[in-house]
Amino acid sequence: MTAPEDSMEQAARVRTMTLEADDVLAVELEPLDGPSSEWTAGAHIDLVLPDAPVRQYSLTGRPGSARYRIAVLREERSRGGSKAVHERLRPGDIVRLRGPRNHFALEPAAEYLFVAGGIGITPIVPMLHAAERAGARWHLLYLGSTRRRMAFLEEIESIGGGAVTVVVRDEGGRADLAEVLAAHPEASVYACGPERMLAALQELLPDETGRLRFEYFAAPEVEYEPGGAFSIRLARTGVELPVEPQQSVLEVMRAAGVEVLTDCEEGICGSCETHVLEGEVEHRDFVLTSKEREAMDCMMVCVSRASCPLLVLDA
Amino acid sequence: MLKQEDNEKITRSGPGTPLGNLLRSYWQPAALVSEMPGERPVKAVRIMSEDLVLFKKREGWGLISRYCAHRGVDLSYGRLEEDGIRCLYHGWLYDGQGRCVEQPAEPDHSQFLGKIRISNYPCVEKNGIIFTYMGAGDPPPFPHYDCFVAPDEYTFAFKGLWECNWLQGLEGGIDPSHVSFLHRFIQEDPREMYGQQFAEEVEGTGKKLSMLVGESYRPDIEVESADHGLRVYALRQLTEDIKHVRVTNLLFPNAFVVPFGNTKVFTQWHVPIDDENHYWFMIWYDFAEPTDKETLLQQRLDGVSLPDYRPLRNRSNNWGFDPQEQKELTYTGMGLDINVHDQWAVESMGPIQDRTVERLGISDRAVTANRRMLLRAIDSFAAGGQTPSHPVSEAEAAALTGPLAMDTIAANDAWQSRWVQREQERRDASPWAAPLETAEETVDA
Ligand code: FES
Ligand code: FES
Ligand SMILES: [Fe+2]
């Protein structure tokens, strides 16, 4: 009934690391205090590694499994998140994580069309399990540049039930998204992959249809450090301001001439509550209930920070 | 601390105010069945700054404006007829829907009659309280909370006048830390009477609750959002391995649900009379045994003056404050009735607490959580959105159950399961309560 608050960090041990494909490492993390809650398909965790930016990774495998399994692609341009996993993380290490949280949840439907590009397969795998378990019809279109870099191919085959189409570019494969969508006019579409692919899907399925749900695997490119710098945008004036690690959001707002009611200035009284329009908050107050924290629609600006590059505040 | 505008927003409930609109969209207690005179069941009531008259119809109750549409005469002195109330001045007769159905002095051919209708609100009687719906549109179904589903003989209803804003009263009820101070006894708690809150022995400790919470005055307080409002845990470390667990609830928007000994719970509404006065109404229910209503009623009537249910101890006599008693017997020096302590605390703040100057700490988490919920709901209601604890269908009403309220002790690491298990046990043993599976949907789980 009182699940530990999701936004709190917990410790987990690296149990296994498996090279699932070229440059793709699957890492199984076992929370030291046991899993905090049943995770569902589409959920992600924040992985907090020393000396590396915090990154979000989708959970993969069978939904709800006690170990959190993530898949990490080595990215040359990465500012350190994926590098740290590939180069420094080893089985037995203790890491810190937050979550799981789910912003990409699978809604019930009779039929699904899943479209995954490259490492974007990660959150889709648990969705296949979930769709199968719910007895829904499902189809997966899995796009990749070369088969050796495509993770979980065997695992997907073993789920059975649905229809899987694998399209590999260097084998001469070409996917006609319009055709695939037309072939499944009733299906709810869930997609994860590179921006190009998602943009193409969005064009084919504009917002009004309500059929498309997606997640960028690579977002956000800019990462944040816990307690590190980020920016705030004050929605009423449009002003965007940096918040340095040693500054609080409150200080920055005040310096910009915004009036904020405060009393304790240590996150206990609730006076400085400010509505958050966009972005994810790293809550550091003692005021909000866990449901309020998850809603990410308000924060105590005297102590709380961002866990994303930009917070848009109703101020 | 609140901005002045927010303090106004959550305290003012007259017609057309944002809070008033929100509160009116819920069923609200209007009167006790037991306060309605037997001979001539008519009584003037004031709710959220509206003056009304409540009267018995052939079936059920009528609640209409207190003032006759004709020349503004007070209908609470009117003549009670079969299904309506007749104004003494010129004989206009109003039915329970506020329609004028007779104007004896007007010519026969007059069409005037059909144009007259005064404010009128539907009423439903539940376990000793007459509830009314003063909002727009159709009233919502009643949630299946324990206080509504308990059979009448397992319940007891009462009310009392507190001369301050409603929210002060409510915030007192969801503040889990004051009980360690305000309700303390200097030596032993001398109360042995049936039905005295905090006088019950906490199972397994051999101590009365008043003593126990007095000794352990720094509880850990956890607050969870729930479908019914908030669930508040106060955890007190009694020994190295044992905790006292007290689970109370805010029942949105203006009630709380707290345990009372091992088998009893009560739900208490705080209903504005106007912005500076309010009534609390409670339904107490016993999971195990029928209540002795006669005894309880007499006990409580002894402490108030009628017809207003004004406590005999009140501002005009300094709540009976006695410095000698404060030295020797009670923390307050205001008698043994803990209800009076609560009343004093919230009345002493003045008619409307100035929340722009208060200083809130960690132990006020439930109070601040409630204010956030209230402010949000006021906005959401104004924008036509959903608000907590407000079912729109019978199915939604049936899903609103409990809420669970519990006082128990538990081994440190088992407290989360222990209190639920205790709740399960008392429900299983209860002749009327629904089992736990359906008793409550938790949100934070
Ligand atoms: S000023 Fe008290 S919580 Fe921010
Ligand atoms: S100590 Fe809380 S009101 Fe004074
Ligand atoms: Fe109290």
mmCIF file of N, CA, C and O in Angstrom, chain A residues 71-103:
data_model
loop_
_atom_site.group_PDB
_atom_site.id
_atom_site.type_symbol
_atom_site.label_atom_id
_atom_site.label_comp_id
_atom_site.label_asym_id
_atom_site.label_seq_id
_atom_site.Cartn_x
_atom_site.Cartn_y
_atom_site.Cartn_z
ATOM 1 N N ALA A 71 18.638 -2.342 -22.152
ATOM 2 C CA ALA A 71 19.561 -2.603 -23.256
ATOM 3 C C ALA A 71 20.225 -1.288 -23.613
ATOM 4 O O ALA A 71 19.550 -0.282 -23.832
ATOM 5 N N VAL A 72 21.551 -1.303 -23.649
ATOM 6 C CA VAL A 72 22.287 -0.049 -23.833
ATOM 7 C C VAL A 72 23.124 -0.132 -25.098
ATOM 8 O O VAL A 72 23.968 -1.021 -25.252
ATOM 9 N N LEU A 73 22.857 0.784 -26.000
ATOM 10 C CA LEU A 73 23.617 0.844 -27.251
ATOM 11 C C LEU A 73 24.828 1.742 -27.051
ATOM 12 O O LEU A 73 24.721 2.840 -26.514
ATOM 13 N N ARG A 74 25.993 1.271 -27.500
ATOM 14 C CA ARG A 74 27.179 2.143 -27.406
ATOM 15 C C ARG A 74 27.036 3.255 -28.444
ATOM 16 O O ARG A 74 26.829 2.990 -29.627
ATOM 17 N N GLU A 75 27.099 4.468 -27.945
ATOM 18 C CA GLU A 75 26.951 5.592 -28.861
ATOM 19 C C GLU A 75 28.232 6.392 -28.835
ATOM 20 O O GLU A 75 28.646 6.857 -27.767
ATOM 21 N N GLU A 76 28.813 6.560 -29.987
ATOM 22 C CA GLU A 76 30.096 7.262 -30.028
ATOM 23 C C GLU A 76 29.944 8.713 -29.595
ATOM 24 O O GLU A 76 30.792 9.268 -28.926
ATOM 25 N N ARG A 77 28.798 9.306 -29.971
ATOM 26 C CA ARG A 77 28.641 10.716 -29.652
ATOM 27 C C ARG A 77 28.118 10.949 -28.230
ATOM 28 O O ARG A 77 27.897 12.063 -27.829
ATOM 29 N N SER A 78 27.926 9.862 -27.523
ATOM 30 C CA SER A 78 27.336 9.998 -26.190
ATOM 31 C C SER A 78 28.234 10.806 -25.259
ATOM 32 O O SER A 78 29.444 10.744 -25.335
ATOM 33 N N ARG A 79 27.579 11.532 -24.354
ATOM 34 C CA ARG A 79 28.359 12.334 -23.416
ATOM 35 C C ARG A 79 28.760 11.505 -22.197
ATOM 36 O O ARG A 79 29.147 12.043 -21.172
ATOM 37 N N GLY A 80 28.616 10.236 -22.290
ATOM 38 C CA GLY A 80 29.151 9.444 -21.186
ATOM 39 C C GLY A 80 28.229 8.381 -20.636
ATOM 40 O O GLY A 80 28.679 7.430 -20.029
ATOM 41 N N GLY A 81 26.875 8.540 -20.819
ATOM 42 C CA GLY A 81 25.952 7.576 -20.250
ATOM 43 C C GLY A 81 26.202 6.167 -20.762
ATOM 44 O O GLY A 81 26.502 5.249 -19.999
ATOM 45 N N SER A 82 26.144 6.011 -22.084
ATOM 46 C CA SER A 82 26.280 4.663 -22.626
ATOM 47 C C SER A 82 27.727 4.187 -22.539
ATOM 48 O O SER A 82 28.003 3.010 -22.345
ATOM 49 N N LYS A 83 28.636 5.112 -22.650
ATOM 50 C CA LYS A 83 30.066 4.771 -22.524
ATOM 51 C C LYS A 83 30.347 4.183 -21.149
ATOM 52 O O LYS A 83 31.039 3.173 -21.007
ATOM 53 N N ALA A 84 29.818 4.840 -20.132
ATOM 54 C CA ALA A 84 30.073 4.375 -18.770
ATOM 55 C C ALA A 84 29.557 2.957 -18.597
ATOM 56 O O ALA A 84 30.202 2.117 -17.962
ATOM 57 N N VAL A 85 28.397 2.665 -19.190
ATOM 58 C CA VAL A 85 27.856 1.313 -19.077
ATOM 59 C C VAL A 85 28.763 0.325 -19.811
ATOM 60 O O VAL A 85 29.141 -0.713 -19.276
ATOM 61 N N HIS A 86 29.122 0.680 -21.018
ATOM 62 C CA HIS A 86 29.919 -0.260 -21.815
ATOM 63 C C HIS A 86 31.335 -0.432 -21.281
ATOM 64 O O HIS A 86 31.884 -1.523 -21.322
ATOM 65 N N GLU A 87 31.913 0.649 -20.781
ATOM 66 C CA GLU A 87 33.330 0.558 -20.437
ATOM 67 C C GLU A 87 33.599 0.312 -18.963
ATOM 68 O O GLU A 87 34.587 -0.327 -18.620
ATOM 69 N N ARG A 88 32.722 0.816 -18.115
ATOM 70 C CA ARG A 88 33.078 0.721 -16.694
ATOM 71 C C ARG A 88 32.190 -0.214 -15.897
ATOM 72 O O ARG A 88 32.634 -0.822 -14.934
ATOM 73 N N LEU A 89 30.930 -0.307 -16.286
ATOM 74 C CA LEU A 89 30.015 -1.105 -15.478
ATOM 75 C C LEU A 89 30.337 -2.584 -15.609
ATOM 76 O O LEU A 89 30.615 -3.083 -16.706
ATOM 77 N N ARG A 90 30.315 -3.301 -14.477
ATOM 78 C CA ARG A 90 30.609 -4.726 -14.506
ATOM 79 C C ARG A 90 29.644 -5.476 -13.587
ATOM 80 O O ARG A 90 29.142 -4.896 -12.621
ATOM 81 N N PRO A 91 29.396 -6.757 -13.870
ATOM 82 C CA PRO A 91 28.532 -7.536 -12.976
ATOM 83 C C PRO A 91 29.016 -7.430 -11.534
ATOM 84 O O PRO A 91 30.213 -7.441 -11.280
ATOM 85 N N GLY A 92 28.071 -7.326 -10.623
ATOM 86 C CA GLY A 92 28.420 -7.202 -9.217
ATOM 87 C C GLY A 92 28.438 -5.754 -8.745
ATOM 88 O O GLY A 92 28.278 -5.488 -7.552
ATOM 89 N N ASP A 93 28.591 -4.826 -9.674
ATOM 90 C CA ASP A 93 28.605 -3.419 -9.273
ATOM 91 C C ASP A 93 27.246 -3.023 -8.687
ATOM 92 O O ASP A 93 26.205 -3.555 -9.067
ATOM 93 N N ILE A 94 27.307 -2.064 -7.777
ATOM 94 C CA ILE A 94 26.058 -1.508 -7.247
ATOM 95 C C ILE A 94 25.827 -0.162 -7.939
ATOM 96 O O ILE A 94 26.728 0.672 -8.012
ATOM 97 N N VAL A 95 24.619 -0.002 -8.452
ATOM 98 C CA VAL A 95 24.285 1.275 -9.084
ATOM 99 C C VAL A 95 23.067 1.854 -8.367
ATOM 100 O O VAL A 95 22.446 1.182 -7.556
ATOM 101 N N ARG A 96 22.747 3.093 -8.691
ATOM 102 C CA ARG A 96 21.546 3.681 -8.116
ATOM 103 C C ARG A 96 20.551 3.935 -9.242
ATOM 104 O O ARG A 96 20.947 4.273 -10.358
ATOM 105 N N LEU A 97 19.282 3.729 -8.928
ATOM 106 C CA LEU A 97 18.286 3.991 -9.959
ATOM 107 C C LEU A 97 17.036 4.605 -9.355
ATOM 108 O O LEU A 97 16.805 4.534 -8.155
ATOM 109 N N ARG A 98 16.255 5.220 -10.227
ATOM 110 C CA ARG A 98 14.963 5.783 -9.817
ATOM 111 C C ARG A 98 13.881 5.201 -10.712
ATOM 112 O O ARG A 98 14.125 4.911 -11.860
ATOM 113 N N GLY A 99 12.710 5.083 -10.211
ATOM 114 C CA GLY A 99 11.614 4.546 -11.018
ATOM 115 C C GLY A 99 11.328 3.122 -10.580
ATOM 116 O O GLY A 99 11.677 2.772 -9.469
ATOM 117 N N PRO A 100 10.738 2.304 -11.409
ATOM 118 C CA PRO A 100 10.297 2.606 -12.779
ATOM 119 C C PRO A 100 9.101 3.547 -12.824
ATOM 120 O O PRO A 100 8.279 3.563 -11.928
ATOM 121 N N ARG A 101 9.075 4.291 -13.912
ATOM 122 C CA ARG A 101 7.920 5.125 -14.236
ATOM 123 C C ARG A 101 7.503 4.775 -15.647
ATOM 124 O O ARG A 101 8.305 4.304 -16.432
ATOM 125 N N ASN A 102 6.262 5.046 -15.963
ATOM 126 C CA ASN A 102 5.812 4.689 -17.303
ATOM 127 C C ASN A 102 5.130 5.865 -17.979
ATOM 128 O O ASN A 102 4.085 6.324 -17.537
ATOM 129 N N HIS A 103 5.733 6.363 -19.028
ATOM 130 C CA HIS A 103 5.099 7.419 -19.819
ATOM 131 C C HIS A 103 4.712 6.915 -21.200
ATOM 132 O O HIS A 103 4.433 7.682 -22.105
#
